[in-house]
Short mmCIF file of C-alpha atoms and ligand atoms in Angstrom, two decimals:
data_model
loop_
_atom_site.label_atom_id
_atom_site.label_comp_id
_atom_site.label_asym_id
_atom_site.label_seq_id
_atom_site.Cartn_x
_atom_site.Cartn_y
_atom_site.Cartn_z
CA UNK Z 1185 -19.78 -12.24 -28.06
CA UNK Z 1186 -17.72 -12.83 -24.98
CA UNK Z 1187 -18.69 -10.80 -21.96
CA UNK Z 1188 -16.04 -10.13 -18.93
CA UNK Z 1189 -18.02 -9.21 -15.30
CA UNK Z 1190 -15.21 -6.59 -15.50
CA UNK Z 1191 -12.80 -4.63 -17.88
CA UNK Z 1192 -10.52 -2.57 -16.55
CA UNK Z 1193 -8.53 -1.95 -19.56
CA UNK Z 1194 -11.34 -0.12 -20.54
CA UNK Z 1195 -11.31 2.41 -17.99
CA UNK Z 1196 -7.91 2.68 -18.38
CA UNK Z 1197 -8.33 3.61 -22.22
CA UNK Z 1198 -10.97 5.90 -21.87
CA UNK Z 1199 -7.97 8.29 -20.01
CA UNK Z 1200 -4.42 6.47 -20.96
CA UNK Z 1201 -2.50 9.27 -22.31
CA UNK Z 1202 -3.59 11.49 -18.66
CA UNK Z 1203 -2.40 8.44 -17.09
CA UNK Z 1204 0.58 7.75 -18.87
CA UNK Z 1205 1.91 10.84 -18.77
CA UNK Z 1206 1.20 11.28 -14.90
CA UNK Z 1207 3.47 7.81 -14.67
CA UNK Z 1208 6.28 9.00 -16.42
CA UNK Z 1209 5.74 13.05 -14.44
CA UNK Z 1210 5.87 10.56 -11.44
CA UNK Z 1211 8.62 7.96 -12.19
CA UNK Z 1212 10.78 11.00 -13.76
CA UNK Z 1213 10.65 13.32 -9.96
CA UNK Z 1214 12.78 11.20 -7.98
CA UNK Z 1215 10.51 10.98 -5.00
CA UNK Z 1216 8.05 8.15 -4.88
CA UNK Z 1217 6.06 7.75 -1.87
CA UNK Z 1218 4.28 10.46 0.43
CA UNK Z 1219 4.91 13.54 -1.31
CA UNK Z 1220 3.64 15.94 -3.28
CA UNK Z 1221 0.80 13.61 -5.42
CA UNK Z 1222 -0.06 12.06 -2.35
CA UNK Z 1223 -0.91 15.37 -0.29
CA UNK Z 1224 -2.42 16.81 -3.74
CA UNK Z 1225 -5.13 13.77 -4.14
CA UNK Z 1226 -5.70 14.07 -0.18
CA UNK Z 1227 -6.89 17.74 -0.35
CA UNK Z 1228 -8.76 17.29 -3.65
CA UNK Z 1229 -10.17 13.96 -2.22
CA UNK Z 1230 -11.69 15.64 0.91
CA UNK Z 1231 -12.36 18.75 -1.23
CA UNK Z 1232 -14.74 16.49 -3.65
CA UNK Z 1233 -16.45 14.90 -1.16
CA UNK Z 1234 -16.91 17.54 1.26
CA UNK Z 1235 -14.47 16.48 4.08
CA UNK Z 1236 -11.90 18.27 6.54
CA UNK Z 1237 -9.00 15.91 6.21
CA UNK Z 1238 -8.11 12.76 4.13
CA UNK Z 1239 -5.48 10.70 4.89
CA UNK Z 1240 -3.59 8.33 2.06
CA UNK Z 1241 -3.15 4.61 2.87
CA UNK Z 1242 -2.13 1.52 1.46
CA UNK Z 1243 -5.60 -0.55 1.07
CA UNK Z 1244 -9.06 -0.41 2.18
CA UNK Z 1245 -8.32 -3.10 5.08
CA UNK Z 1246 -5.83 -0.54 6.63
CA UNK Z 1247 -8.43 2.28 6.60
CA UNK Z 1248 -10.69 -0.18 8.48
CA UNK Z 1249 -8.60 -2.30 11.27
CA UNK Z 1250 -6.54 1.33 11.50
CA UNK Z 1251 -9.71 3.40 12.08
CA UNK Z 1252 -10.82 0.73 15.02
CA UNK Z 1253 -7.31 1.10 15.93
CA UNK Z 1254 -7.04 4.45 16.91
CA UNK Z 1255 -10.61 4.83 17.92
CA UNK Z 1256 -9.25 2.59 20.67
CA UNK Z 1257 -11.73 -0.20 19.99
CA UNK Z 1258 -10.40 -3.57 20.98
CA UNK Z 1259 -10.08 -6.63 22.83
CA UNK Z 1260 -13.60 -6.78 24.98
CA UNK Z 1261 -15.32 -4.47 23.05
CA UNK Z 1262 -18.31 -4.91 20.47
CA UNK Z 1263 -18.65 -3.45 16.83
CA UNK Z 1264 -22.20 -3.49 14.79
CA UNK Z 1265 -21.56 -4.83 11.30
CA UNK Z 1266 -24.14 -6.14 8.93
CA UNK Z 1267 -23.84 -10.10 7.49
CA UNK Z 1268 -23.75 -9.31 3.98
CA UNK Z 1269 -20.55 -7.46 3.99
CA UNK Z 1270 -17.17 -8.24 2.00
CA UNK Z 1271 -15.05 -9.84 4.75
CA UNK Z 1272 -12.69 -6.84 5.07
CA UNK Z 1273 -15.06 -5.09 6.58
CA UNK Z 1274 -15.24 -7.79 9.45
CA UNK Z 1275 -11.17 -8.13 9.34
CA UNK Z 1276 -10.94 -4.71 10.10
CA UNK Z 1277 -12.84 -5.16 13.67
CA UNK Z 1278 -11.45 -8.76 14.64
CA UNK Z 1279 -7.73 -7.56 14.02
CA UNK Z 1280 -7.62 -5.37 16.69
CA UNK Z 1281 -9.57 -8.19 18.72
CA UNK Z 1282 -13.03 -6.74 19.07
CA UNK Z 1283 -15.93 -8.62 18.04
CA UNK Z 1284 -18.19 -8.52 15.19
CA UNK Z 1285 -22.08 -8.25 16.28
CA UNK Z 1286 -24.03 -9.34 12.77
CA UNK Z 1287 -27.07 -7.59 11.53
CA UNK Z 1288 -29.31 -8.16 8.80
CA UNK Z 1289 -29.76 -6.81 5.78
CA UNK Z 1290 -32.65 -4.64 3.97
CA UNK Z 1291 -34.05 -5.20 0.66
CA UNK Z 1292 -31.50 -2.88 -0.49
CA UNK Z 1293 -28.41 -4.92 0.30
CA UNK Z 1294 -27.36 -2.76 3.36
CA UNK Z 1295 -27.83 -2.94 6.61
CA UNK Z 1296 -31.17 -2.68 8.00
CA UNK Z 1297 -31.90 0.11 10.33
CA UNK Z 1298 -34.53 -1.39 12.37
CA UNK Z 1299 -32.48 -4.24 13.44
CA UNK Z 1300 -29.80 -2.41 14.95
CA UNK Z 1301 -30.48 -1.43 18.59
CA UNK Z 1302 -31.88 -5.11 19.67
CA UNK Z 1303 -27.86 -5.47 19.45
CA UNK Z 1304 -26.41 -2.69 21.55
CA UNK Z 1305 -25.07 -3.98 25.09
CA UNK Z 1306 -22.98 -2.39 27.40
CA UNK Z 1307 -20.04 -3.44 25.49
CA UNK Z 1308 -21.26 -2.19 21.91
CA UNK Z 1309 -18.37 0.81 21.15
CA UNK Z 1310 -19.06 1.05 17.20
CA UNK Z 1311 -21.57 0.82 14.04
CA UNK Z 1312 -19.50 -0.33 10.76
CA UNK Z 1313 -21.66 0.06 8.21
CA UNK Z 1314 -20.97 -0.93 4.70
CA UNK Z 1315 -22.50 1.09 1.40
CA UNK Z 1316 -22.60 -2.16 0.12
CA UNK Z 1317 -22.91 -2.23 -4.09
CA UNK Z 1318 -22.29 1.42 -4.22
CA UNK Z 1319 -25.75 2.34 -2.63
CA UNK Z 1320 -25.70 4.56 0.51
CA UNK Z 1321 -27.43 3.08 3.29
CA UNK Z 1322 -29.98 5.00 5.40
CA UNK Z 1323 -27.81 6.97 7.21
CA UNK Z 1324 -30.34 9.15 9.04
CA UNK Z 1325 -31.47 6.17 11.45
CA UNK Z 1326 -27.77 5.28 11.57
CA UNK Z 1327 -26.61 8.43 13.18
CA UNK Z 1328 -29.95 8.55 15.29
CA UNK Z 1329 -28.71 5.71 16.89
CA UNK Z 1330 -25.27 6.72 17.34
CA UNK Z 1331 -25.94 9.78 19.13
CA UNK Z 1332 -28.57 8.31 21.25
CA UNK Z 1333 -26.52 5.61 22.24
CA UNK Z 1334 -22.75 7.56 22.11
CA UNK Z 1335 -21.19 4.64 19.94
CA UNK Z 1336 -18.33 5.74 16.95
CA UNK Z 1337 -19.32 5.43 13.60
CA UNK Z 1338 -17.12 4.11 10.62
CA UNK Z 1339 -18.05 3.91 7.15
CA UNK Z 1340 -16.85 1.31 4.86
CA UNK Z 1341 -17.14 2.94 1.50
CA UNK Z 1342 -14.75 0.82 -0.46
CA UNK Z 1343 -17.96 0.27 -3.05
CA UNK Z 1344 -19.31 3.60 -2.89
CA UNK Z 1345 -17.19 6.30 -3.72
CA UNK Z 1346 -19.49 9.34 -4.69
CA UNK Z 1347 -22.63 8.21 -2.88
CA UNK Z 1348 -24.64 10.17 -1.33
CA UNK Z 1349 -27.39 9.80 1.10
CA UNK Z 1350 -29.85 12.93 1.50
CA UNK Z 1351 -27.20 14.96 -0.30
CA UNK Z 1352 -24.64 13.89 2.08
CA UNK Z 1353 -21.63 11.67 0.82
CA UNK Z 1354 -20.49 8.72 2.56
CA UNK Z 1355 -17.74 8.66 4.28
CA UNK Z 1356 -18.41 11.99 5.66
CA UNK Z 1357 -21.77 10.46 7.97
CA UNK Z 1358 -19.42 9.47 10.97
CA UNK Z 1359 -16.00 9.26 13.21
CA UNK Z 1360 -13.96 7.59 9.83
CA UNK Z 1361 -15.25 7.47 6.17
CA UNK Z 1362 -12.64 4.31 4.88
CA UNK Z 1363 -11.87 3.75 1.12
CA UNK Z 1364 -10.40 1.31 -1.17
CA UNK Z 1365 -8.75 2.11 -4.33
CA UNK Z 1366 -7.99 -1.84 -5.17
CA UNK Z 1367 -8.05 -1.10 -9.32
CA UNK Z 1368 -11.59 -2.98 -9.64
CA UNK Z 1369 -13.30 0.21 -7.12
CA UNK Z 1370 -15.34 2.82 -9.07
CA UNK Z 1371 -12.03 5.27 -8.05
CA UNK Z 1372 -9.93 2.73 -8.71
CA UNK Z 1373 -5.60 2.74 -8.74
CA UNK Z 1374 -3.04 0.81 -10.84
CA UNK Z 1375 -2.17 -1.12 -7.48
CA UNK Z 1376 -3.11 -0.90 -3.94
CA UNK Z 1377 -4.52 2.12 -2.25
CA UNK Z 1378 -6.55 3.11 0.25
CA UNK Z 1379 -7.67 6.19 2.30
CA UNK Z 1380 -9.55 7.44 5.32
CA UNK Z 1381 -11.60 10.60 5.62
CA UNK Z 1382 -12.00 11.93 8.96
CA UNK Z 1383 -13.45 15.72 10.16
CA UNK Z 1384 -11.51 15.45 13.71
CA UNK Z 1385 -8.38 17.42 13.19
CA UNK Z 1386 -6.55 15.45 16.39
CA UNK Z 1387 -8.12 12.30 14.69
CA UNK Z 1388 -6.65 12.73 11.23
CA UNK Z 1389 -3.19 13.51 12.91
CA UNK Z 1390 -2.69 10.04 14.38
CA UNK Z 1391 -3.96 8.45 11.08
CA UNK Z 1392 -1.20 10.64 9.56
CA UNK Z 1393 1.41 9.27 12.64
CA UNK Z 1394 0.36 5.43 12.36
CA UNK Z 1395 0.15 5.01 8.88
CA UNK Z 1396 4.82 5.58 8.87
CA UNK Z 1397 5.36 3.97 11.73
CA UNK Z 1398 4.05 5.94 14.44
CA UNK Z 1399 6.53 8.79 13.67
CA UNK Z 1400 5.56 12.56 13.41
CA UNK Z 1401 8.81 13.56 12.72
CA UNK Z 1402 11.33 11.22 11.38
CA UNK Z 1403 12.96 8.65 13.52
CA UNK Z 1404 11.22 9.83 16.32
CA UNK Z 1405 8.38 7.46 17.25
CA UNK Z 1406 5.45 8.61 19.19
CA UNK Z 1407 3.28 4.95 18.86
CA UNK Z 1408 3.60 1.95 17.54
CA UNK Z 1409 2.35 2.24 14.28
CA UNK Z 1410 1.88 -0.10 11.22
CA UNK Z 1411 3.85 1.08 7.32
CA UNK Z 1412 0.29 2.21 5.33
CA UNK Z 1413 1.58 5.14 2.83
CA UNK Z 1414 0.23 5.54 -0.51
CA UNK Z 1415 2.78 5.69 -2.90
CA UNK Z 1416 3.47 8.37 -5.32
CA UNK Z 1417 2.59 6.83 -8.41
CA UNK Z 1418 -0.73 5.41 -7.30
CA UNK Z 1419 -1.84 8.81 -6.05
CA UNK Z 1420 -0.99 10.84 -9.28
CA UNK Z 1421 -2.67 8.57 -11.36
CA UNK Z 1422 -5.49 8.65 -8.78
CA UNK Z 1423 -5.77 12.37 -9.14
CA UNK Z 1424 -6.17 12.06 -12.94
CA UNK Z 1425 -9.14 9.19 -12.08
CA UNK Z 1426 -10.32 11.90 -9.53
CA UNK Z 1427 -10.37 14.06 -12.23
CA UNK Z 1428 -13.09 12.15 -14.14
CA UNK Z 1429 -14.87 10.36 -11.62
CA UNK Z 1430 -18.42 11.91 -11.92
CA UNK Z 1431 -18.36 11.52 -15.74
CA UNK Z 1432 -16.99 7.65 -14.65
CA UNK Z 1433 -20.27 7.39 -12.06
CA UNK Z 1434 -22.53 9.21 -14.91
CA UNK Z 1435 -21.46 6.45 -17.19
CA UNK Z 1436 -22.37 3.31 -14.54
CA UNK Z 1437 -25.64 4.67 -13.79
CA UNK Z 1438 -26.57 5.20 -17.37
CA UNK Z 1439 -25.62 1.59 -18.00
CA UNK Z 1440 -27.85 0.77 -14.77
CA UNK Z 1441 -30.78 2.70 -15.99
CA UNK Z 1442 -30.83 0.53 -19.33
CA UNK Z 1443 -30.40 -2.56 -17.26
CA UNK Z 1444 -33.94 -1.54 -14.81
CA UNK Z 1445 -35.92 -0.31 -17.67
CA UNK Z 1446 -35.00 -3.58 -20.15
CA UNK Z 1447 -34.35 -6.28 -18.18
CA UNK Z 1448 -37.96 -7.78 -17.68
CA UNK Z 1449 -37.83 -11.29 -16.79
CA UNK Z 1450 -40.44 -12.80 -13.68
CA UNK Z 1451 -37.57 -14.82 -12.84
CA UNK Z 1452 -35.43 -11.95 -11.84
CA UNK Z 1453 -35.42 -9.51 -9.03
CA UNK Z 1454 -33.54 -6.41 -9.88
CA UNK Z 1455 -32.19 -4.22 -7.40
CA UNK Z 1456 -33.66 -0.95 -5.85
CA UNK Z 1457 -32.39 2.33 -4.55
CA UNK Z 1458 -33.47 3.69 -1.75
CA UNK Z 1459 -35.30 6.85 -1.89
CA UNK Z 1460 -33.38 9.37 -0.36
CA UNK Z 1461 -30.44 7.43 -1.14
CA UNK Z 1462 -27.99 7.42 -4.83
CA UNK Z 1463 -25.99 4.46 -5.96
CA UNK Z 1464 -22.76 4.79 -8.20
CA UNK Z 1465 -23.59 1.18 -9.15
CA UNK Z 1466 -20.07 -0.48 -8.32
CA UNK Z 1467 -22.01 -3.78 -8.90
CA UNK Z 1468 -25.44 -4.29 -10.66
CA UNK Z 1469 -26.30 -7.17 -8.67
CA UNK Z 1470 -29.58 -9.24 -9.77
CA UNK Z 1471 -31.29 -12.21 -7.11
CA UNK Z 1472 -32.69 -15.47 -8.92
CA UNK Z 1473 -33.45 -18.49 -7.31
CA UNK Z 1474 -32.56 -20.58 -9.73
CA UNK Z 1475 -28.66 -19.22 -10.10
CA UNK Z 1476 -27.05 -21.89 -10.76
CA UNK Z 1477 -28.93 -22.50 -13.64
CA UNK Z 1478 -28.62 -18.58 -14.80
CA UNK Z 1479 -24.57 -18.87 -14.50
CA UNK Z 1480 -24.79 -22.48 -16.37
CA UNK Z 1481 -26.98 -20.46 -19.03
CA UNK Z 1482 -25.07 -17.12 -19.36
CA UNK Z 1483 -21.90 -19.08 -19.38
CA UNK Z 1484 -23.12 -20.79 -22.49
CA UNK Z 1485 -23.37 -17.45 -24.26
CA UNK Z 1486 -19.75 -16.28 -22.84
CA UNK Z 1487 -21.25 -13.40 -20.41
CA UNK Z 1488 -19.41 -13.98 -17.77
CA UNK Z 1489 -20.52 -13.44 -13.89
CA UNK Z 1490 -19.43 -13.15 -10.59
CA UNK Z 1491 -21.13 -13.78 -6.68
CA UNK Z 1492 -20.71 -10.98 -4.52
CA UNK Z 1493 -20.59 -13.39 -2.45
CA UNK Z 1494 -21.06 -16.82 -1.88
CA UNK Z 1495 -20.03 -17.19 1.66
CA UNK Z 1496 -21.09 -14.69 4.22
CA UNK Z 1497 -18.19 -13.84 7.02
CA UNK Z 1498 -19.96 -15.24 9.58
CA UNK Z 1499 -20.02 -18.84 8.13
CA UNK Z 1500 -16.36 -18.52 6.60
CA UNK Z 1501 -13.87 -21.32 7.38
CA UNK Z 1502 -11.66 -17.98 9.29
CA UNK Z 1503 -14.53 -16.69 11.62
CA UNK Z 1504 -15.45 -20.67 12.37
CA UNK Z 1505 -14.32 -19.37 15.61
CA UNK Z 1506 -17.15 -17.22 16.52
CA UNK Z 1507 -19.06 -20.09 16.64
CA UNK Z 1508 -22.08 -18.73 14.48
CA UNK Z 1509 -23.90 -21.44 12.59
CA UNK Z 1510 -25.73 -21.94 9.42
CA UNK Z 1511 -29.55 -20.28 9.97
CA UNK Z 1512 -27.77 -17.43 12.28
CA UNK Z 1513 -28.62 -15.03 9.77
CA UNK Z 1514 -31.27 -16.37 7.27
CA UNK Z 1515 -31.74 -13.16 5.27
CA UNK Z 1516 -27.51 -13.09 4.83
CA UNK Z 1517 -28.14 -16.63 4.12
CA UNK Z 1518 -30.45 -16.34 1.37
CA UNK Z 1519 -29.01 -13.49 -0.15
CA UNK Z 1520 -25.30 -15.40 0.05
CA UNK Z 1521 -27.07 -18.29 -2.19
CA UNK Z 1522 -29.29 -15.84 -4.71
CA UNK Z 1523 -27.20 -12.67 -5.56
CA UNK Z 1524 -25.44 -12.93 -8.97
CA UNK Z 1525 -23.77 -9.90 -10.81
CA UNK Z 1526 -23.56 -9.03 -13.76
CA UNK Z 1527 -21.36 -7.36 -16.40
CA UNK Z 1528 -20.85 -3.76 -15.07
CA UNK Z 1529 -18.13 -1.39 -15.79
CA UNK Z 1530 -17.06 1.76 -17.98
CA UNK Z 1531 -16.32 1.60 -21.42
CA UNK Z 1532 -19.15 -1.18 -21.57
CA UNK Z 1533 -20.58 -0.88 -25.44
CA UNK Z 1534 -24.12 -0.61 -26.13
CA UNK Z 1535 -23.67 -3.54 -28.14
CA UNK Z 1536 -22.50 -5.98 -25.03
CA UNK Z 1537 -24.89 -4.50 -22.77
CA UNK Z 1538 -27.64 -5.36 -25.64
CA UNK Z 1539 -26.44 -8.70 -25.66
CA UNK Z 1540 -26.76 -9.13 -21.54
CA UNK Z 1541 -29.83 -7.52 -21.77
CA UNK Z 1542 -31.03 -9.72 -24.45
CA UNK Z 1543 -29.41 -12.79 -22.65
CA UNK Z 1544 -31.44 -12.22 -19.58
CA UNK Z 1545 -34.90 -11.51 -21.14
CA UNK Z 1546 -34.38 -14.88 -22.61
CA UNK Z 1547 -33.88 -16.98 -19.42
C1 PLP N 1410 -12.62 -3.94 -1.61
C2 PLP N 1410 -13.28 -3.84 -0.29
C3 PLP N 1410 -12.54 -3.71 0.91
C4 PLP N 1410 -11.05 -3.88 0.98
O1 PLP N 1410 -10.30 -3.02 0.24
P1 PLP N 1410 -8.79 -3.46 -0.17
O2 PLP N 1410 -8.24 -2.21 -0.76
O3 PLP N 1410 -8.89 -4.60 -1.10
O4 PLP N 1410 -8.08 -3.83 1.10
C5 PLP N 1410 -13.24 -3.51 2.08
N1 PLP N 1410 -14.58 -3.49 2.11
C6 PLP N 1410 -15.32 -3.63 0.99
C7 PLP N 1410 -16.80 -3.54 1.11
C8 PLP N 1410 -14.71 -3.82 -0.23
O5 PLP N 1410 -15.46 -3.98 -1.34
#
């Protein structure tokens, strides 16, 4: 039985006539990018996830290096970000030409608490963190830290859409909640997408003016903005995912819960959640230190995996710059050569999880 890490036609399946006929409502209204499915999935967005205002973009990387941007963080200043992040997350401070300060992660993938102050200085403006997997991470100690020390927080929630952390969902913790819709995302599009959530009225406005060019009203430029819109099809048919997405999430974490009650191998570490803290499982990510020899294996039996991810920013060929070397970060380090995921995603059979399940025992 052949095993992808991902199937998105499934997800697609499990709703295609909703999303078809959304396409052709869509392609058939003569108006295709901000307007009237874009402001309907921004108010039902924010509505869902218990936000003031959400702003449509084009990707996840605009909601980041756009959410520095008009926070006002730049050249000189510091942002907190932990070393086990998707490099996005890092893009989004170094494009404006701040600089990434690396932290550690916990045993839950995210970024550890306790390490964070040793890295405020006087230049330290912002804490990125990343809800890395699609667990929250332990946002109380985050915020403590923020207020104590008056620095912005921005959320990267690309991964965790639905999350929650003491009842609370990310991307509602801080200054800017940013999220991907790139189609492999738990709330994911048929193309590009991206959004911001933001409770600041004032705040949400000038997402709203640099996202078209820095123009409130048309032709009439106020800043020197960037071209981030959602288009129109990629928010209706994000509305209909909208639609389902707790049924989507119920569906990932039932898949999850097989996976931590029948995968029992000495060989494996399986991963955690926090207490306090949910996961929507965007990855089910597994540690082994022999992994080479686990992809070798499960490639023999077609399940296919992926590394989330085998190079952490801060020794990637782009940030050689920074000058950080190999042993910087030892617990990045050792996660970067260890973490292997595996098949995850909805419309996964009970027969092909089985099979994984079966796979791994067998190791
Ligand atoms: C996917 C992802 C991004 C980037 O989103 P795009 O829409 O691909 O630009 C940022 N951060 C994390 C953690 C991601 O997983």
């Amino acid at each position: 039985m052949k095993i992808m890490p991902n199937r998105m036609d499934r997800g697609f399946a499990m709703h295609q006539k909703e999303y078809e006929e959304k396409a052709l409502q869509v392609l058939r209204s003569g108006w295709y990018v901000l307007g009237q499915e874009d402001q309907g999935f921004e108010t039902e967005f924010a509505a869902k996830l218990g936000a003031k205002h959400c702003v449509g973009l084009a990707s996840g990387l605009d909601a980041l290096w756009i959410a520095f941007r008009v926070l006002g963080i730049g050249a000189g200043d510091e942002v907190i970000v932990q070393g086990n992040t998707y490099i996005a997350s890092v893009m989004g401070i170094t494009i404006n030409g701040a600089t990434p300060v690396f932290v550690e992660p916990d045993e839950y993938y995210n970024m550890d608490a306790a390490k964070i102050e040793e890295k405020i200085t006087k230049r330290t403006k912002a804490i990125l963190v990343t809800h890395l997997y699609g667990q929250a991470s332990k946002m109380d100690d985050v915020t403590a830290l923020t207020k104590k020390y008056g620095l912005r927080l921005v959320e990267d929630c690309a991964q965790s859409h639905l999350a929650g952390f003491e009842g609370k969902m990310t991307g509602t913790f801080g200054d800017v909640g940013c999220f991907s819709f790139y189609p492999s995302k738990n709330l994911g599009a048929f193309g590009e997408g991206g959004a911001v959530l933001v409770e600041d009225d004032k705040l949400a406005e000038e997402f709203r003016i640099f996202r078209n060019y820095g123009s409130e009203k048309r032709y009439y430029n106020k800043v020197v903005g960037t071209n981030s819109r959602l288009d129109e099809l990629q928010a209706g048919l994000l509305r209909v995912r909208l639609s389902h997405l707790e049924e989507i999430t119920q569906e990932r974490c039932r898949i999850a819960e097989r996976y931590l009650k029948e995968i029992q191998n000495p060989r494996l570490i399986l991963p955690r959640v926090r207490p306090g803290a949910t996961s929507v499982w965007h990855q089910f990510v597994l540690r082994c230190e022999d992994r080479e020899e686990l992809i070798a294996y499960l490639n023999e039996r077609e399940i296919g995996t992926i590394i989330h991810y085998p190079i952490p920013p801060h020794l990637s060929q782009a940030y050689g710059y920074l000058g950080h070397k190999e042993g910087f970060l030892p617990i990045t380090e050792q996660y970067a050569r260890q973490v292997l995921s595996i098949p995850m995603y909805n419309g996964m059979t009970e027969v092909e999880q089985s099979y994984v399940i079966e796979a791994l025992n067998r190791f």
